[in-house]
Amino acid sequence: MSTRFFGEGNIGSDPEVKMFPSNGNQPPRGVMRLNVRFDNPVPSDNGNVDKGGFWANVEIWHRDVEQWAQLYQKGMRVLVPGRMVFSEWQDSERNNRSEYKVQADRIGILPFRISQVIQESAQNSQQNQQSQQRGAPPKSAGPDGEWSNPVGSNTYQ
């Protein structure tokens, strides 16, 4: 049984990733699992008040989850569209267990509580680390080449 789900919440733990080898004609793929606290903010006179949020395990299947897991951190605000799925199983002591989990179509990072996001190739990362050690400001690649990255500045060069 499943139903469509669309929720916004905070990640409660660092991501867990498990990779699976290719099987016949299917390429290798993996699953990334996050524990997310979905809230229910209700406007009040004193701002928003959380009225009955819940914790849910979120999982997303894809071949690139190992790289994606480096982007997600505990406390980060995310938007998750997907399906709410109910699953039942027996544990090692033969006890019946069940849970609701979210099988995500995607996991969007919302800009709350993020101070800086840097995504670059490994080669650019090494060059930036070397230039920062020499005291030079970090560089970012753009359509017209490189430009200075004014971290913490409101003016862009």
PDB file of C-alpha atoms in Angstrom:
ATOM      1  CA  MET A   1       0.000   0.000   0.000  1.00  0.00           C
ATOM      2  CA  SER A   2       1.340   3.460  -0.850  1.00  0.00           C
ATOM      3  CA  THR A   3       0.157   7.012  -1.342  1.00  0.00           C
ATOM      4  CA  ARG A   4       1.702  10.207  -2.737  1.00  0.00           C
ATOM      5  CA  PHE A   5       3.679  12.248  -0.256  1.00  0.00           C
ATOM      6  CA  PHE A   6       5.080  15.774  -0.299  1.00  0.00           C
ATOM      7  CA  GLY A   7       6.803  17.027   2.837  1.00  0.00           C
ATOM      8  CA  GLU A   8       9.310  19.514   4.189  1.00  0.00           C
ATOM      9  CA  GLY A   9      11.519  18.820   7.182  1.00  0.00           C
ATOM     10  CA  ASN A  10      14.970  18.582   8.750  1.00  0.00           C
ATOM     11  CA  ILE A  11      17.441  15.726   8.408  1.00  0.00           C
ATOM     12  CA  GLY A  12      17.996  14.089  11.798  1.00  0.00           C
ATOM     13  CA  SER A  13      21.070  11.979  11.044  1.00  0.00           C
ATOM     14  CA  ASP A  14      23.831  11.679   8.480  1.00  0.00           C
ATOM     15  CA  PRO A  15      22.915   9.696   5.343  1.00  0.00           C
ATOM     16  CA  GLU A  16      23.454   5.947   5.102  1.00  0.00           C
ATOM     17  CA  VAL A  17      24.356   4.505   1.693  1.00  0.00           C
ATOM     18  CA  LYS A  18      24.297   0.909   0.501  1.00  0.00           C
ATOM     19  CA  MET A  19      25.421  -0.013  -3.014  1.00  0.00           C
ATOM     20  CA  PHE A  20      24.327  -3.084  -4.982  1.00  0.00           C
ATOM     21  CA  PRO A  21      26.317  -4.595  -7.870  1.00  0.00           C
ATOM     22  CA  SER A  22      24.950  -4.838 -11.395  1.00  0.00           C
ATOM     23  CA  ASN A  23      22.512  -7.670 -11.972  1.00  0.00           C
ATOM     24  CA  GLY A  24      22.329  -9.009 -15.514  1.00  0.00           C
ATOM     25  CA  ASN A  25      21.394  -6.128 -17.771  1.00  0.00           C
ATOM     26  CA  GLN A  26      20.773  -3.645 -14.912  1.00  0.00           C
ATOM     27  CA  PRO A  27      23.565  -1.216 -13.990  1.00  0.00           C
ATOM     28  CA  PRO A  28      24.791  -1.016 -10.378  1.00  0.00           C
ATOM     29  CA  ARG A  29      22.649   1.121  -8.101  1.00  0.00           C
ATOM     30  CA  GLY A  30      22.333   2.036  -4.480  1.00  0.00           C
ATOM     31  CA  VAL A  31      20.006   3.318  -1.817  1.00  0.00           C
ATOM     32  CA  MET A  32      20.521   6.349   0.401  1.00  0.00           C
ATOM     33  CA  ARG A  33      18.572   6.491   3.652  1.00  0.00           C
ATOM     34  CA  LEU A  34      17.877   9.608   5.713  1.00  0.00           C
ATOM     35  CA  ASN A  35      15.914  10.083   8.918  1.00  0.00           C
ATOM     36  CA  VAL A  36      13.804  13.241   8.501  1.00  0.00           C
ATOM     37  CA  ARG A  37      11.542  15.132  10.940  1.00  0.00           C
ATOM     38  CA  PHE A  38       8.612  16.411   8.912  1.00  0.00           C
ATOM     39  CA  ASP A  39       6.861  19.250  10.664  1.00  0.00           C
ATOM     40  CA  ASN A  40       3.411  20.780  10.508  1.00  0.00           C
ATOM     41  CA  PRO A  41       3.888  24.542  10.964  1.00  0.00           C
ATOM     42  CA  VAL A  42       0.654  26.390  11.749  1.00  0.00           C
ATOM     43  CA  PRO A  43       0.621  30.222  11.715  1.00  0.00           C
ATOM     44  CA  SER A  44      -0.168  31.863  15.052  1.00  0.00           C
ATOM     45  CA  ASP A  45       0.102  35.345  16.552  1.00  0.00           C
ATOM     46  CA  ASN A  46       3.677  34.597  17.673  1.00  0.00           C
ATOM     47  CA  GLY A  47       4.893  33.133  14.357  1.00  0.00           C
ATOM     48  CA  ASN A  48       4.604  29.515  13.291  1.00  0.00           C
ATOM     49  CA  VAL A  49       3.900  26.774  15.837  1.00  0.00           C
ATOM     50  CA  ASP A  50       4.672  23.102  15.104  1.00  0.00           C
ATOM     51  CA  LYS A  51       1.425  21.124  15.444  1.00  0.00           C
ATOM     52  CA  GLY A  52       2.193  17.433  15.294  1.00  0.00           C
ATOM     53  CA  GLY A  53       5.130  16.658  13.067  1.00  0.00           C
ATOM     54  CA  PHE A  54       6.576  13.165  12.716  1.00  0.00           C
ATOM     55  CA  TRP A  55       9.823  11.306  12.026  1.00  0.00           C
ATOM     56  CA  ALA A  56      10.079   9.159   8.913  1.00  0.00           C
ATOM     57  CA  ASN A  57      12.785   7.170   7.187  1.00  0.00           C
ATOM     58  CA  VAL A  58      13.363   8.455   3.656  1.00  0.00           C
ATOM     59  CA  GLU A  59      15.060   6.383   1.001  1.00  0.00           C
ATOM     60  CA  ILE A  60      16.010   7.129  -2.575  1.00  0.00           C
ATOM     61  CA  TRP A  61      17.331   4.603  -5.104  1.00  0.00           C
ATOM     62  CA  HIS A  62      19.783   5.684  -7.805  1.00  0.00           C
ATOM     63  CA  ARG A  63      23.200   4.822  -9.192  1.00  0.00           C
ATOM     64  CA  ASP A  64      24.700   8.142  -7.967  1.00  0.00           C
ATOM     65  CA  VAL A  65      23.660   8.046  -4.285  1.00  0.00           C
ATOM     66  CA  GLU A  66      27.277   7.746  -3.089  1.00  0.00           C
ATOM     67  CA  GLN A  67      28.027  11.209  -4.509  1.00  0.00           C
ATOM     68  CA  TRP A  68      24.692  12.629  -3.332  1.00  0.00           C
ATOM     69  CA  ALA A  69      25.278  11.492   0.253  1.00  0.00           C
ATOM     70  CA  GLN A  70      28.154  13.992   0.511  1.00  0.00           C
ATOM     71  CA  LEU A  71      25.668  16.859   0.021  1.00  0.00           C
ATOM     72  CA  TYR A  72      23.242  15.992   2.825  1.00  0.00           C
ATOM     73  CA  GLN A  73      24.007  16.748   6.483  1.00  0.00           C
ATOM     74  CA  LYS A  74      22.260  16.493   9.825  1.00  0.00           C
ATOM     75  CA  GLY A  75      20.045  19.545  10.448  1.00  0.00           C
ATOM     76  CA  MET A  76      19.700  20.436   6.757  1.00  0.00           C
ATOM     77  CA  ARG A  77      16.214  21.482   5.581  1.00  0.00           C
ATOM     78  CA  VAL A  78      14.874  19.325   2.704  1.00  0.00           C
ATOM     79  CA  LEU A  79      11.793  19.030   0.513  1.00  0.00           C
ATOM     80  CA  VAL A  80      10.792  15.438  -0.280  1.00  0.00           C
ATOM     81  CA  PRO A  81       8.248  14.393  -2.937  1.00  0.00           C
ATOM     82  CA  GLY A  82       7.605  10.676  -3.246  1.00  0.00           C
ATOM     83  CA  ARG A  83       5.402   7.865  -1.981  1.00  0.00           C
ATOM     84  CA  MET A  84       4.551   6.938   1.607  1.00  0.00           C
ATOM     85  CA  VAL A  85       4.955   3.139   1.821  1.00  0.00           C
ATOM     86  CA  PHE A  86       3.865   0.752   4.591  1.00  0.00           C
ATOM     87  CA  SER A  87       6.032  -2.340   4.989  1.00  0.00           C
ATOM     88  CA  GLU A  88       5.826  -5.343   7.309  1.00  0.00           C
ATOM     89  CA  TRP A  89       8.479  -7.952   8.185  1.00  0.00           C
ATOM     90  CA  GLN A  90       9.656 -10.310  10.920  1.00  0.00           C
ATOM     91  CA  ASP A  91      12.833  -9.529  12.842  1.00  0.00           C
ATOM     92  CA  SER A  92      15.453 -12.076  13.895  1.00  0.00           C
ATOM     93  CA  GLU A  93      13.395 -13.074  16.991  1.00  0.00           C
ATOM     94  CA  ARG A  94      10.287 -13.690  14.850  1.00  0.00           C
ATOM     95  CA  ASN A  95       8.532 -10.539  16.095  1.00  0.00           C
ATOM     96  CA  ASN A  96       6.231  -8.840  13.606  1.00  0.00           C
ATOM     97  CA  ARG A  97       7.463  -5.349  12.709  1.00  0.00           C
ATOM     98  CA  SER A  98       6.048  -2.615  10.526  1.00  0.00           C
ATOM     99  CA  GLU A  99       6.902   0.917   9.501  1.00  0.00           C
ATOM    100  CA  TYR A 100       5.925   3.752   7.224  1.00  0.00           C
ATOM    101  CA  LYS A 101       8.741   5.099   5.090  1.00  0.00           C
ATOM    102  CA  VAL A 102       9.011   7.580   2.245  1.00  0.00           C
ATOM    103  CA  GLN A 103      10.359   6.362  -1.087  1.00  0.00           C
ATOM    104  CA  ALA A 104      11.571   9.668  -2.476  1.00  0.00           C
ATOM    105  CA  ASP A 105      11.444  10.676  -6.130  1.00  0.00           C
ATOM    106  CA  ARG A 106      14.032  13.343  -5.274  1.00  0.00           C
ATOM    107  CA  ILE A 107      15.307  15.172  -2.199  1.00  0.00           C
ATOM    108  CA  GLY A 108      15.611  18.924  -2.612  1.00  0.00           C
ATOM    109  CA  ILE A 109      17.914  20.972  -0.413  1.00  0.00           C
ATOM    110  CA  LEU A 110      16.251  24.128   0.921  1.00  0.00           C
ATOM    111  CA  PRO A 111      18.417  27.173   1.655  1.00  0.00           C
ATOM    112  CA  PHE A 112      17.622  27.321   5.390  1.00  0.00           C
ATOM    113  CA  ARG A 113      20.595  26.808   7.749  1.00  0.00           C
ATOM    114  CA  ILE A 114      23.121  26.567   4.885  1.00  0.00           C
ATOM    115  CA  SER A 115      26.099  28.886   5.087  1.00  0.00           C
ATOM    116  CA  GLN A 116      27.927  27.715   1.945  1.00  0.00           C
ATOM    117  CA  VAL A 117      27.684  25.056  -0.763  1.00  0.00           C
ATOM    118  CA  ILE A 118      30.715  24.242  -2.903  1.00  0.00           C
ATOM    119  CA  GLN A 119      30.537  21.623  -5.615  1.00  0.00           C
ATOM    120  CA  GLU A 120      33.552  21.159  -7.823  1.00  0.00           C
ATOM    121  CA  SER A 121      35.684  18.528  -9.452  1.00  0.00           C
ATOM    122  CA  ALA A 122      38.469  16.877  -7.458  1.00  0.00           C
ATOM    123  CA  GLN A 123      41.110  18.661  -9.570  1.00  0.00           C
ATOM    124  CA  ASN A 124      39.603  22.111  -8.877  1.00  0.00           C
ATOM    125  CA  SER A 125      39.326  21.233  -5.188  1.00  0.00           C
ATOM    126  CA  GLN A 126      43.050  20.463  -4.946  1.00  0.00           C
ATOM    127  CA  GLN A 127      43.958  23.677  -6.782  1.00  0.00           C
ATOM    128  CA  ASN A 128      41.727  25.769  -4.486  1.00  0.00           C
ATOM    129  CA  GLN A 129      43.181  24.141  -1.356  1.00  0.00           C
ATOM    130  CA  GLN A 130      46.723  24.886  -2.549  1.00  0.00           C
ATOM    131  CA  SER A 131      45.910  28.522  -3.359  1.00  0.00           C
ATOM    132  CA  GLN A 132      44.095  28.971  -0.014  1.00  0.00           C
ATOM    133  CA  GLN A 133      47.170  27.676   1.797  1.00  0.00           C
ATOM    134  CA  ARG A 134      49.153  30.417   0.029  1.00  0.00           C
ATOM    135  CA  GLY A 135      46.535  32.981   1.167  1.00  0.00           C
ATOM    136  CA  ALA A 136      44.781  33.432  -2.194  1.00  0.00           C
ATOM    137  CA  PRO A 137      40.958  33.651  -2.256  1.00  0.00           C
ATOM    138  CA  PRO A 138      39.094  30.610  -3.650  1.00  0.00           C
ATOM    139  CA  LYS A 139      38.223  30.595  -7.356  1.00  0.00           C
ATOM    140  CA  SER A 140      35.020  29.466  -9.056  1.00  0.00           C
ATOM    141  CA  ALA A 141      34.602  28.471 -12.682  1.00  0.00           C
ATOM    142  CA  GLY A 142      32.045  30.354 -14.740  1.00  0.00           C
ATOM    143  CA  PRO A 143      31.010  30.605 -18.370  1.00  0.00           C
ATOM    144  CA  ASP A 144      33.752  33.207 -19.033  1.00  0.00           C
ATOM    145  CA  GLY A 145      36.528  31.428 -17.122  1.00  0.00           C
ATOM    146  CA  GLU A 146      37.432  31.916 -13.464  1.00  0.00           C
ATOM    147  CA  TRP A 147      36.385  34.735 -11.142  1.00  0.00           C
ATOM    148  CA  SER A 148      36.992  35.495  -7.487  1.00  0.00           C
ATOM    149  CA  ASN A 149      34.495  34.006  -5.061  1.00  0.00           C
ATOM    150  CA  PRO A 150      33.701  36.777  -2.550  1.00  0.00           C
ATOM    151  CA  VAL A 151      32.725  34.566   0.391  1.00  0.00           C
ATOM    152  CA  GLY A 152      30.620  36.570   2.821  1.00  0.00           C
ATOM    153  CA  SER A 153      30.416  39.561   0.488  1.00  0.00           C
ATOM    154  CA  ASN A 154      27.286  41.108  -1.015  1.00  0.00           C
ATOM    155  CA  THR A 155      29.094  42.351  -4.127  1.00  0.00           C
ATOM    156  CA  TYR A 156      30.085  39.973  -6.882  1.00  0.00           C
ATOM    157  CA  GLN A 157      32.996  40.474  -9.227  1.00  0.00           C
TER     158      GLN A 157
END
